[in-house]
Tab-separated table of C-alpha atoms in Angstrom:
chain	number	residue	atom	x	y	z
A	1	UNK	CA	-30.012	94.175	-18.381
A	2	UNK	CA	-30.811	93.546	-14.904
A	3	UNK	CA	-31.767	96.611	-13.296
A	4	UNK	CA	-28.496	96.390	-10.699
A	5	UNK	CA	-26.673	97.087	-13.387
A	6	UNK	CA	-25.484	100.718	-13.575
A	7	UNK	CA	-26.377	102.467	-17.206
A	8	UNK	CA	-25.502	106.394	-17.200
A	9	UNK	CA	-26.906	109.024	-19.451
A	10	UNK	CA	-24.214	111.407	-21.705
A	11	UNK	CA	-25.698	114.022	-23.484
A	12	UNK	CA	-23.727	116.049	-26.000
A	13	UNK	CA	-25.632	119.010	-27.475
A	14	UNK	CA	-23.742	120.573	-29.501
A	15	UNK	CA	-24.660	123.714	-31.492
A	16	UNK	CA	-26.732	121.663	-34.749
A	17	UNK	CA	-27.878	118.205	-33.122
A	18	UNK	CA	-27.853	116.584	-29.662
A	19	UNK	CA	-26.477	113.379	-28.971
A	20	UNK	CA	-27.591	111.003	-25.991
A	21	UNK	CA	-24.912	108.076	-24.599
A	22	UNK	CA	-26.427	105.684	-22.836
A	23	UNK	CA	-23.743	104.085	-21.392
A	24	UNK	CA	-22.831	100.438	-19.140
A	25	UNK	CA	-21.199	102.930	-16.505
A	26	UNK	CA	-18.951	99.821	-14.898
A	27	UNK	CA	-17.446	99.043	-18.418
A	28	UNK	CA	-18.207	102.073	-20.433
A	29	UNK	CA	-19.835	100.043	-23.289
A	30	UNK	CA	-21.517	102.459	-25.405
A	31	UNK	CA	-25.473	100.448	-25.668
A	32	UNK	CA	-27.113	103.220	-27.715
A	33	UNK	CA	-26.918	106.362	-28.842
A	34	UNK	CA	-30.302	109.193	-29.899
A	35	UNK	CA	-29.888	111.937	-31.670
A	36	UNK	CA	-32.121	114.768	-32.347
A	37	UNK	CA	-31.392	117.776	-34.361
A	38	UNK	CA	-31.359	121.762	-33.582
A	39	UNK	CA	-32.214	124.767	-36.013
A	40	UNK	CA	-29.633	127.479	-36.446
A	41	UNK	CA	-30.749	130.624	-37.690
A	42	UNK	CA	-29.191	134.152	-38.958
A	43	UNK	CA	-27.354	135.717	-41.380
A	44	UNK	CA	-24.186	138.461	-42.158
A	45	UNK	CA	-22.882	137.344	-38.640
A	46	UNK	CA	-25.752	136.071	-36.704
A	47	UNK	CA	-26.124	133.106	-35.474
A	48	UNK	CA	-28.519	132.043	-33.129
A	49	UNK	CA	-30.621	129.220	-31.404
A	50	UNK	CA	-33.919	129.041	-29.637
A	51	UNK	CA	-33.192	127.027	-26.184
A	52	UNK	CA	-36.387	125.053	-26.011
A	53	UNK	CA	-35.641	123.469	-28.917
A	54	UNK	CA	-32.640	122.181	-26.793
A	55	UNK	CA	-34.631	120.635	-24.333
A	56	UNK	CA	-36.665	118.914	-26.751
A	57	UNK	CA	-33.674	117.957	-28.254
A	58	UNK	CA	-32.111	116.646	-25.081
A	59	UNK	CA	-35.865	114.975	-23.949
A	60	UNK	CA	-36.425	113.417	-27.822
A	61	UNK	CA	-32.876	111.573	-27.593
A	62	UNK	CA	-32.809	110.920	-24.003
A	63	UNK	CA	-35.849	108.743	-24.162
A	64	UNK	CA	-34.727	106.967	-27.712
A	65	UNK	CA	-30.787	105.870	-26.433
A	66	UNK	CA	-32.554	104.449	-23.194
A	67	UNK	CA	-35.574	102.561	-25.310
A	68	UNK	CA	-32.799	100.876	-28.005
A	69	UNK	CA	-30.689	100.583	-25.265
A	70	UNK	CA	-33.090	98.097	-23.961
A	71	UNK	CA	-32.878	98.933	-19.814
A	72	UNK	CA	-34.959	99.572	-17.612
A	73	UNK	CA	-35.487	102.941	-16.297
A	74	UNK	CA	-34.672	102.044	-13.277
A	75	UNK	CA	-31.173	101.346	-13.906
A	76	UNK	CA	-30.039	104.429	-15.566
A	77	UNK	CA	-28.531	105.977	-12.326
A	78	UNK	CA	-26.728	109.534	-13.491
A	79	UNK	CA	-27.126	111.766	-16.219
A	80	UNK	CA	-24.954	114.848	-16.954
A	81	UNK	CA	-24.809	117.159	-20.547
A	82	UNK	CA	-22.026	118.586	-21.752
A	83	UNK	CA	-23.090	122.145	-24.464
A	84	UNK	CA	-21.481	124.129	-26.441
A	85	UNK	CA	-19.057	126.577	-25.058
A	86	UNK	CA	-19.724	130.605	-24.850
A	87	UNK	CA	-23.133	130.508	-25.853
A	88	UNK	CA	-25.683	133.397	-23.784
A	89	UNK	CA	-28.778	132.244	-22.576
A	90	UNK	CA	-31.017	135.267	-20.733
A	91	UNK	CA	-33.726	133.714	-18.619
A	92	UNK	CA	-36.892	135.415	-17.541
A	93	UNK	CA	-40.104	134.531	-15.517
A	94	UNK	CA	-40.189	130.738	-14.516
A	95	UNK	CA	-36.886	129.949	-15.437
A	96	UNK	CA	-37.265	129.993	-19.359
A	97	UNK	CA	-34.906	132.090	-21.976
A	98	UNK	CA	-36.195	135.390	-22.978
A	99	UNK	CA	-34.681	135.105	-26.457
A	100	UNK	CA	-32.390	133.116	-28.611
A	101	UNK	CA	-29.305	132.480	-27.573
A	102	UNK	CA	-27.229	133.736	-28.945
A	103	UNK	CA	-23.926	130.980	-30.499
A	104	UNK	CA	-20.363	130.774	-29.935
A	105	UNK	CA	-20.812	131.499	-33.415
A	106	UNK	CA	-21.661	134.535	-33.572
A	107	UNK	CA	-19.771	137.595	-34.826
A	108	UNK	CA	-21.961	140.568	-34.147
A	109	UNK	CA	-20.297	141.172	-30.733
A	110	UNK	CA	-16.515	141.707	-32.172
A	111	UNK	CA	-16.588	145.461	-32.035
A	112	UNK	CA	-17.665	144.776	-28.652
A	113	UNK	CA	-14.604	142.216	-28.051
A	114	UNK	CA	-12.501	144.634	-29.009
A	115	UNK	CA	-13.433	147.968	-26.805
A	116	UNK	CA	-13.674	145.235	-23.778
A	117	UNK	CA	-9.994	144.247	-24.910
A	118	UNK	CA	-8.982	147.270	-24.612
A	119	UNK	CA	-9.907	148.141	-20.640
A	120	UNK	CA	-8.593	146.707	-17.695
A	121	UNK	CA	-4.783	146.793	-18.713
A	122	UNK	CA	-5.615	145.324	-22.696
A	123	UNK	CA	-5.261	142.010	-23.634
A	124	UNK	CA	-2.085	140.142	-21.589
A	125	UNK	CA	-3.849	141.640	-17.960
A	126	UNK	CA	-7.213	140.048	-19.649
A	127	UNK	CA	-5.478	136.682	-20.405
A	128	UNK	CA	-3.348	136.934	-17.461
A	129	UNK	CA	-6.288	137.278	-15.103
A	130	UNK	CA	-9.544	134.704	-16.818
A	131	UNK	CA	-7.129	132.971	-19.785
A	132	UNK	CA	-8.440	134.602	-22.351
A	133	UNK	CA	-9.053	138.101	-24.418
A	134	UNK	CA	-12.397	139.554	-25.245
A	135	UNK	CA	-13.366	137.967	-28.962
A	136	UNK	CA	-16.634	138.006	-30.495
A	137	UNK	CA	-17.090	134.033	-29.259
A	138	UNK	CA	-16.421	134.767	-25.626
A	139	UNK	CA	-19.890	135.628	-24.008
A	140	UNK	CA	-19.035	138.005	-21.999
A	141	UNK	CA	-18.516	140.201	-25.284
A	142	UNK	CA	-22.350	138.582	-26.154
A	143	UNK	CA	-23.504	140.085	-23.358
A	144	UNK	CA	-21.996	143.592	-24.312
A	145	UNK	CA	-23.982	143.072	-27.264
A	146	UNK	CA	-27.145	142.418	-26.187
A	147	UNK	CA	-26.458	145.250	-23.900
A	148	UNK	CA	-26.296	147.882	-25.896
A	149	UNK	CA	-28.917	146.371	-28.981
A	150	UNK	CA	-31.469	145.473	-26.838
A	151	UNK	CA	-31.005	146.759	-23.232
A	152	UNK	CA	-34.581	146.060	-22.968
A	153	UNK	CA	-34.003	142.077	-22.732
A	154	UNK	CA	-30.793	142.642	-21.314
A	155	UNK	CA	-32.633	145.078	-17.909
A	156	UNK	CA	-35.437	141.984	-18.178
A	157	UNK	CA	-32.715	139.249	-17.122
A	158	UNK	CA	-33.361	137.172	-14.078
A	159	UNK	CA	-30.737	134.602	-14.997
A	160	UNK	CA	-28.136	134.769	-17.093
A	161	UNK	CA	-26.639	130.231	-18.023
A	162	UNK	CA	-24.237	129.436	-20.633
A	163	UNK	CA	-25.975	126.634	-22.990
A	164	UNK	CA	-24.997	123.631	-20.808
A	165	UNK	CA	-25.931	125.332	-17.778
A	166	UNK	CA	-29.607	125.461	-19.007
A	167	UNK	CA	-29.785	122.922	-19.401
A	168	UNK	CA	-28.305	120.953	-16.426
A	169	UNK	CA	-31.376	123.541	-14.950
A	170	UNK	CA	-33.852	121.895	-16.302
A	171	UNK	CA	-32.646	118.988	-15.124
A	172	UNK	CA	-31.808	119.576	-11.422
A	173	UNK	CA	-33.904	122.487	-10.909
A	174	UNK	CA	-30.345	123.959	-9.305
A	175	UNK	CA	-28.269	126.421	-11.000
A	176	UNK	CA	-25.090	125.427	-10.934
A	177	UNK	CA	-22.404	124.764	-13.629
A	178	UNK	CA	-18.576	123.993	-13.691
A	179	UNK	CA	-14.974	125.593	-13.721
A	180	UNK	CA	-14.159	124.538	-17.660
A	181	UNK	CA	-17.437	126.236	-19.274
A	182	UNK	CA	-17.281	129.291	-16.719
A	183	UNK	CA	-13.919	129.424	-17.890
A	184	UNK	CA	-15.453	130.632	-21.196
A	185	UNK	CA	-16.827	133.749	-20.641
A	186	UNK	CA	-14.269	135.506	-19.968
A	187	UNK	CA	-15.995	136.799	-17.013
A	188	UNK	CA	-14.054	134.192	-14.645
A	189	UNK	CA	-11.086	134.761	-13.200
A	190	UNK	CA	-9.165	131.412	-13.963
A	191	UNK	CA	-6.358	132.464	-11.551
A	192	UNK	CA	-8.646	132.487	-9.004
A	193	UNK	CA	-11.003	129.950	-9.882
A	194	UNK	CA	-14.077	132.434	-8.888
A	195	UNK	CA	-16.019	135.244	-10.911
A	196	UNK	CA	-13.695	138.200	-11.585
A	197	UNK	CA	-16.316	140.896	-9.835
A	198	UNK	CA	-14.309	143.738	-12.027
A	199	UNK	CA	-14.730	142.228	-15.005
A	200	UNK	CA	-18.573	141.890	-13.933
A	201	UNK	CA	-18.617	145.602	-12.962
A	202	UNK	CA	-17.473	146.698	-15.805
A	203	UNK	CA	-19.802	145.227	-18.166
A	204	UNK	CA	-22.845	145.702	-16.345
A	205	UNK	CA	-23.616	141.957	-15.044
A	206	UNK	CA	-25.029	141.631	-11.686
A	207	UNK	CA	-23.499	137.920	-9.923
A	208	UNK	CA	-26.938	137.561	-9.145
A	209	UNK	CA	-27.615	136.913	-12.240
A	210	UNK	CA	-25.629	134.172	-12.255
A	211	UNK	CA	-25.589	130.368	-11.860
A	212	UNK	CA	-22.961	128.594	-8.676
A	213	UNK	CA	-20.085	127.471	-9.281
A	214	UNK	CA	-19.468	123.643	-8.638
A	215	UNK	CA	-16.029	122.231	-7.652
A	216	UNK	CA	-16.046	120.185	-11.082
A	217	UNK	CA	-18.089	118.864	-13.659
A	218	UNK	CA	-18.438	115.289	-12.312
A	219	UNK	CA	-19.901	117.112	-8.978
A	220	UNK	CA	-23.831	115.871	-8.017
A	221	UNK	CA	-25.836	118.968	-8.187
A	222	UNK	CA	-29.047	116.808	-7.155
A	223	UNK	CA	-31.397	114.180	-8.489
A	224	UNK	CA	-34.079	114.835	-11.704
A	225	UNK	CA	-36.444	117.740	-10.864
A	226	UNK	CA	-40.096	115.740	-10.873
A	227	UNK	CA	-40.978	117.519	-14.039
A	228	UNK	CA	-37.701	117.169	-16.085
A	229	UNK	CA	-38.036	112.664	-14.273
A	230	UNK	CA	-41.575	112.815	-15.721
A	231	UNK	CA	-40.688	114.716	-19.295
A	232	UNK	CA	-37.495	111.391	-20.017
A	233	UNK	CA	-39.373	108.672	-18.367
A	234	UNK	CA	-36.179	108.048	-15.667
A	235	UNK	CA	-37.020	107.943	-12.337
A	236	UNK	CA	-36.497	111.159	-9.780
A	237	UNK	CA	-33.370	109.046	-8.096
A	238	UNK	CA	-31.206	110.318	-10.963
A	239	UNK	CA	-28.065	111.754	-10.150
A	240	UNK	CA	-27.739	114.996	-11.940
A	241	UNK	CA	-23.877	116.185	-12.798
A	242	UNK	CA	-22.675	119.654	-12.972
A	243	UNK	CA	-21.425	118.898	-16.291
A	244	UNK	CA	-19.219	121.341	-18.889
A	245	UNK	CA	-18.016	122.619	-22.280
A	246	UNK	CA	-18.253	120.302	-24.891
A	247	UNK	CA	-14.281	120.756	-25.590
A	248	UNK	CA	-13.847	119.836	-21.818
A	249	UNK	CA	-15.753	116.246	-21.937
A	250	UNK	CA	-14.080	115.649	-24.945
A	251	UNK	CA	-10.450	115.049	-22.881
A	252	UNK	CA	-12.169	113.681	-20.055
A	253	UNK	CA	-13.546	110.874	-22.769
A	254	UNK	CA	-9.892	110.844	-24.044
A	255	UNK	CA	-8.653	110.438	-21.163
A	256	UNK	CA	-7.069	113.609	-20.518
A	257	UNK	CA	-6.632	115.628	-17.264
A	258	UNK	CA	-4.424	114.640	-13.778
A	259	UNK	CA	-3.745	111.040	-13.102
A	260	UNK	CA	-4.127	110.922	-17.231
A	261	UNK	CA	-2.662	112.414	-19.981
A	262	UNK	CA	-0.777	115.815	-19.917
A	263	UNK	CA	0.429	117.499	-22.862
A	264	UNK	CA	-0.842	115.238	-25.194
A	265	UNK	CA	-2.630	117.572	-28.133
A	266	UNK	CA	-5.606	117.117	-29.392
A	267	UNK	CA	-7.085	118.322	-32.844
A	268	UNK	CA	-11.002	117.907	-33.025
A	269	UNK	CA	-12.214	118.452	-36.682
A	270	UNK	CA	-15.908	119.751	-36.332
A	271	UNK	CA	-17.623	122.773	-37.410
A	272	UNK	CA	-15.122	124.297	-35.659
A	273	UNK	CA	-11.372	123.096	-35.685
A	274	UNK	CA	-9.916	123.340	-32.073
A	275	UNK	CA	-6.743	122.098	-30.329
A	276	UNK	CA	-6.272	121.337	-26.861
A	277	UNK	CA	-3.752	119.762	-24.062
A	278	UNK	CA	-4.693	118.743	-20.556
A	279	UNK	CA	-1.718	120.999	-18.793
A	280	UNK	CA	-0.905	122.235	-15.762
A	281	UNK	CA	0.820	124.739	-16.815
A	282	UNK	CA	-1.697	127.772	-17.196
A	283	UNK	CA	-0.359	129.779	-20.074
A	284	UNK	CA	-1.843	133.306	-20.517
A	285	UNK	CA	-1.837	133.565	-23.667
A	286	UNK	CA	-3.578	135.857	-25.997
A	287	UNK	CA	-5.575	134.680	-29.503
A	288	UNK	CA	-5.761	131.660	-26.799
A	289	UNK	CA	-8.765	130.448	-24.199
A	290	UNK	CA	-6.596	129.379	-21.724
A	291	UNK	CA	-9.938	126.798	-19.761
A	292	UNK	CA	-10.201	125.443	-16.621
A	293	UNK	CA	-10.366	122.074	-16.801
A	294	UNK	CA	-13.369	120.350	-15.481
A	295	UNK	CA	-11.447	116.837	-13.735
A	296	UNK	CA	-10.950	119.545	-10.418
A	297	UNK	CA	-7.655	118.122	-10.193
A	298	UNK	CA	-5.344	121.301	-10.730
A	299	UNK	CA	-5.484	121.018	-14.412
A	300	UNK	CA	-6.280	123.486	-17.438
A	301	UNK	CA	-7.164	122.844	-20.615
A	302	UNK	CA	-5.949	125.668	-22.990
A	303	UNK	CA	-7.584	125.995	-26.309
A	304	UNK	CA	-7.398	127.272	-29.553
A	305	UNK	CA	-10.350	127.049	-32.171
A	306	UNK	CA	-10.566	128.079	-35.396
A	307	UNK	CA	-14.167	129.021	-36.780
A	308	UNK	CA	-14.433	127.149	-40.152
A	309	UNK	CA	-13.860	123.230	-40.385
A	310	UNK	CA	-15.873	120.832	-41.771
A	311	UNK	CA	-19.143	123.173	-42.295
A	312	UNK	CA	-16.687	125.525	-44.691
A	313	UNK	CA	-15.031	122.544	-46.596
A	314	UNK	CA	-18.651	121.050	-47.296
A	315	UNK	CA	-19.701	124.198	-48.353
A	316	UNK	CA	-16.811	124.776	-50.646
A	317	UNK	CA	-17.347	121.128	-52.412
A	318	UNK	CA	-21.722	121.672	-52.816
A	319	UNK	CA	-20.228	124.786	-54.993
A	320	UNK	CA	-17.890	123.108	-56.774
A	321	UNK	CA	-20.591	120.128	-56.799
A	322	UNK	CA	-18.170	117.143	-55.633
A	323	UNK	CA	-18.099	114.697	-53.124
A	324	UNK	CA	-16.608	115.927	-50.350
A	325	UNK	CA	-13.916	112.993	-50.651
A	326	UNK	CA	-13.637	113.358	-54.477
A	327	UNK	CA	-10.582	116.261	-53.905
A	328	UNK	CA	-6.847	116.551	-54.935
A	329	UNK	CA	-3.778	118.706	-53.146
A	330	UNK	CA	-4.308	121.814	-53.902
A	331	UNK	CA	-0.578	122.084	-55.248
A	332	UNK	CA	-1.053	119.576	-57.838
A	333	UNK	CA	-1.940	119.775	-61.113
A	334	UNK	CA	-3.987	123.671	-60.298
A	335	UNK	CA	-0.590	124.625	-59.956
A	336	UNK	CA	-0.372	126.019	-56.352
A	337	UNK	CA	-4.322	127.245	-55.000
A	338	UNK	CA	-4.220	128.459	-52.207
A	339	UNK	CA	-7.654	128.457	-50.130
A	340	UNK	CA	-8.451	130.249	-46.915
A	341	UNK	CA	-12.031	129.399	-46.094
A	342	UNK	CA	-12.522	131.798	-43.481
A	343	UNK	CA	-16.650	131.793	-44.189
A	344	UNK	CA	-18.024	133.565	-41.144
A	345	UNK	CA	-15.530	135.401	-40.256
A	346	UNK	CA	-12.548	133.981	-38.678
A	347	UNK	CA	-11.955	133.743	-35.189
A	348	UNK	CA	-8.075	132.476	-35.181
A	349	UNK	CA	-6.243	134.345	-36.407
A	350	UNK	CA	-8.548	136.801	-35.188
A	351	UNK	CA	-10.520	137.773	-38.510
A	352	UNK	CA	-13.858	138.048	-37.725
A	353	UNK	CA	-15.106	140.096	-40.730
A	354	UNK	CA	-13.610	138.501	-43.262
A	355	UNK	CA	-14.961	136.144	-45.977
A	356	UNK	CA	-13.557	132.919	-47.651
A	357	UNK	CA	-10.710	133.813	-49.956
A	358	UNK	CA	-9.267	131.847	-53.053
A	359	UNK	CA	-6.331	132.659	-55.633
A	360	UNK	CA	-3.817	130.590	-57.975
A	361	UNK	CA	-6.580	129.700	-59.802
A	362	UNK	CA	-5.514	128.850	-63.640
A	363	UNK	CA	-8.116	127.802	-66.933
A	364	UNK	CA	-6.646	124.110	-66.254
A	365	UNK	CA	-7.380	123.632	-62.429
A	366	UNK	CA	-8.952	120.988	-61.251
A	367	UNK	CA	-12.253	121.561	-59.382
A	368	UNK	CA	-10.884	118.852	-57.068
A	369	UNK	CA	-7.954	120.999	-56.315
A	370	UNK	CA	-9.730	123.908	-55.534
A	371	UNK	CA	-11.557	121.423	-52.728
A	372	UNK	CA	-8.325	120.062	-51.868
A	373	UNK	CA	-7.340	123.354	-51.433
A	374	UNK	CA	-9.549	124.239	-49.260
A	375	UNK	CA	-8.968	120.972	-47.078
A	376	UNK	CA	-5.781	122.159	-46.813
A	377	UNK	CA	-6.432	126.146	-46.006
A	378	UNK	CA	-8.929	124.405	-42.808
A	379	UNK	CA	-6.173	121.864	-41.661
A	380	UNK	CA	-3.507	124.233	-41.564
A	381	UNK	CA	-5.185	127.099	-40.001
A	382	UNK	CA	-5.802	124.043	-37.134
A	383	UNK	CA	-2.422	123.225	-37.158
A	384	UNK	CA	-0.915	125.886	-37.132
A	385	UNK	CA	-2.909	126.994	-34.056
A	386	UNK	CA	-1.286	124.020	-31.707
A	387	UNK	CA	1.672	125.235	-32.755
A	388	UNK	CA	0.772	127.993	-30.714
A	389	UNK	CA	-1.051	126.310	-28.429
A	390	UNK	CA	2.395	123.892	-27.234
A	391	UNK	CA	4.527	127.045	-27.415
A	392	UNK	CA	2.369	128.884	-24.573
A	393	UNK	CA	2.838	125.615	-22.570
A	394	UNK	CA	6.553	125.596	-22.638
A	395	UNK	CA	6.398	123.462	-25.562
A	396	UNK	CA	9.220	123.510	-28.470
A	397	UNK	CA	7.105	121.965	-31.265
A	398	UNK	CA	10.518	121.416	-32.840
A	399	UNK	CA	11.740	119.235	-30.266
A	400	UNK	CA	11.306	115.377	-30.996
A	401	UNK	CA	9.790	114.624	-27.559
A	402	UNK	CA	7.289	117.020	-27.866
A	403	UNK	CA	6.698	116.752	-32.239
A	404	UNK	CA	6.523	113.186	-32.433
A	405	UNK	CA	3.770	112.678	-29.429
A	406	UNK	CA	0.638	111.558	-31.713
A	407	UNK	CA	-2.174	114.152	-32.403
A	408	UNK	CA	-5.697	112.719	-30.654
A	409	UNK	CA	-7.783	113.367	-34.117
A	410	UNK	CA	-11.289	113.633	-32.891
A	411	UNK	CA	-14.853	114.914	-34.690
A	412	UNK	CA	-17.218	113.937	-37.663
A	413	UNK	CA	-13.608	115.032	-39.419
A	414	UNK	CA	-11.804	112.330	-38.118
A	415	UNK	CA	-14.262	109.576	-40.258
A	416	UNK	CA	-12.937	111.301	-43.347
A	417	UNK	CA	-10.049	109.829	-45.343
A	418	UNK	CA	-9.123	112.879	-46.807
A	419	UNK	CA	-9.440	115.342	-43.768
A	420	UNK	CA	-7.542	112.255	-42.128
A	421	UNK	CA	-4.763	112.226	-45.265
A	422	UNK	CA	-4.249	116.210	-45.476
A	423	UNK	CA	-3.524	116.224	-41.244
A	424	UNK	CA	-0.733	113.832	-41.513
A	425	UNK	CA	0.593	115.320	-44.269
A	426	UNK	CA	0.894	118.742	-43.224
A	427	UNK	CA	1.606	118.104	-39.129
A	428	UNK	CA	3.695	115.192	-40.226
A	429	UNK	CA	2.991	113.606	-36.860
A	430	UNK	CA	1.304	110.208	-35.799
A	431	UNK	CA	-2.118	110.062	-35.538
A	432	UNK	CA	-4.401	108.507	-33.116
A	433	UNK	CA	-7.867	107.998	-34.156
A	434	UNK	CA	-9.987	106.591	-31.085
A	435	UNK	CA	-12.689	104.062	-32.026
A	436	UNK	CA	-14.816	105.450	-29.982
A	437	UNK	CA	-17.649	108.531	-32.710
A	438	UNK	CA	-19.321	110.044	-29.404
A	439	UNK	CA	-15.847	111.197	-27.294
A	440	UNK	CA	-18.211	114.252	-25.878
A	441	UNK	CA	-20.944	111.956	-25.052
A	442	UNK	CA	-19.075	109.396	-23.861
A	443	UNK	CA	-16.986	112.084	-21.473
A	444	UNK	CA	-20.320	113.780	-19.846
A	445	UNK	CA	-21.282	109.862	-19.384
A	446	UNK	CA	-18.137	109.810	-17.078
A	447	UNK	CA	-19.187	112.882	-15.614
A	448	UNK	CA	-22.167	111.422	-14.841
A	449	UNK	CA	-20.997	108.273	-13.340
A	450	UNK	CA	-18.786	110.331	-11.334
A	451	UNK	CA	-21.878	112.301	-9.703
A	452	UNK	CA	-23.059	108.883	-9.400
A	453	UNK	CA	-20.442	106.995	-7.331
A	454	UNK	CA	-18.084	109.736	-6.508
A	455	UNK	CA	-15.335	108.177	-8.756
A	456	UNK	CA	-12.460	109.861	-10.948
A	457	UNK	CA	-14.192	110.933	-14.145
A	458	UNK	CA	-10.871	111.038	-15.941
A	459	UNK	CA	-9.950	107.405	-14.423
A	460	UNK	CA	-13.204	106.121	-15.392
A	461	UNK	CA	-12.477	107.369	-18.864
A	462	UNK	CA	-9.288	105.396	-19.260
A	463	UNK	CA	-10.834	102.413	-17.651
A	464	UNK	CA	-13.536	101.956	-20.301
A	465	UNK	CA	-10.417	102.649	-23.061
A	466	UNK	CA	-12.908	105.517	-24.816
A	467	UNK	CA	-9.655	107.314	-25.643
A	468	UNK	CA	-7.658	104.087	-27.405
A	469	UNK	CA	-7.640	103.642	-31.024
A	470	UNK	CA	-6.120	103.610	-34.478
A	471	UNK	CA	-2.654	104.561	-34.616
A	472	UNK	CA	-1.147	106.336	-38.269
A	473	UNK	CA	2.538	107.228	-38.497
A	474	UNK	CA	3.554	109.646	-39.642
A	475	UNK	CA	4.017	110.494	-43.034
A	476	UNK	CA	6.885	113.344	-44.108
A	477	UNK	CA	5.775	116.803	-43.538
A	478	UNK	CA	4.706	118.802	-46.190
A	479	UNK	CA	6.652	121.806	-45.954
A	480	UNK	CA	5.977	123.415	-49.867
A	481	UNK	CA	2.440	123.457	-48.745
A	482	UNK	CA	2.599	124.808	-45.594
A	483	UNK	CA	4.577	127.423	-46.810
A	484	UNK	CA	2.490	128.472	-49.228
A	485	UNK	CA	-0.670	129.149	-47.370
A	486	UNK	CA	1.170	131.229	-45.045
A	487	UNK	CA	2.540	133.309	-47.218
A	488	UNK	CA	-1.390	133.968	-48.719
A	489	UNK	CA	-2.335	134.660	-45.282
A	490	UNK	CA	0.080	137.159	-44.399
A	491	UNK	CA	0.114	138.757	-47.740
A	492	UNK	CA	-4.013	138.863	-47.377
A	493	UNK	CA	-3.794	140.424	-43.815
A	494	UNK	CA	-5.461	143.019	-42.939
A	495	UNK	CA	-5.995	144.153	-45.892
A	496	UNK	CA	-7.803	141.463	-47.953
A	497	UNK	CA	-9.510	139.537	-44.832
A	498	UNK	CA	-10.619	142.820	-42.145
């Protein structure tokens, strides 16, 4: 590829891996993907990672992507990071982390979240002003946990960042965030588009420690800092975008947003399960994360999130000695097995101290039915969150026009046959499974191209066709399985799940 052609790099820094996609900015062609792993540590609700390892992984993944794409470094014109949301990164002298980051799925801050939710007028007031009610995953609750459990580190902090903020600052030397990822902190007001000073006062967080707010994730915040350019082997002229959270980047990659698809639901099956849609509405409902979108077109990205999805089901497969695809529906010969695979506690429903629950076992229960029930329990929990999301956006999930809109199924689980079959059976909806497998990285690449050219990233992704894929027709909804799981969840809450 000649150096005059533009290549952009989209970085997906997730819980367990960094992926860097080298993309032709003109056509959206995915030229190569570099990968590098992260380490997650912790027990008894703790989940932490070293942000320095994220940076090392980013450098490794970007260098690999550029090498494998076989493009000259001079052809790279832009880079953007999409990161796992909610994580708390505390910085000290020289902008280096004071301690490992508290990740989104660290549930130790559940007591702090509950205490915060009772303040400022209660859950409804929190949802109205910040879009979300504090739960263990939210960054405000994690900061409060740090203040209570490690006050010397909280006092020593010279900067507080989200994961993608930290990496963008390492790339550009600029402390900046975007509205999308900032809206997952509970200290950003989606109603005002600014940090909420009353919340910051409540949690004792000096606003001077926070990054500046860029208008969009595609805002050009600078070019590569000298140390970053040297580490990546790229020219200093590469534009750095503000970047965003992973869910917001996936939405961009799917073409969701202003001048794109509105009110079209997405189900993402990964370590966590998420449901979201780009909408003009600004829903304020407890149990829902009322995020801002990152495209700067007056849109929001309300999202429901479950903690236990593909990783939890894989754990059941390992316990049973089965391959992940060697499953059978839980209501088959097993006689009605129900699994609530809440191995890491749960966020939606808000059961941070829950453990996994298995019921309905008999002597003749087929282990494959138990594994199938784990799939069903995880998919039910995600789809139940979807119904709540649609209702909060003023859409009736039972109305034909809403019910018949296809679900866009993404994430690692979207590549699994049994995952796809289970979602089709329990949702009763048609599915679109995008052919592109790296939608977060591709969305980040569209943000990078926006920073390099000034183009609107959702329009770019739409032109690239990254959200296009196979359409699977609807199956009749399995009401019997749905009602069986719902009955167990109701009966077990809160007695067995708290």
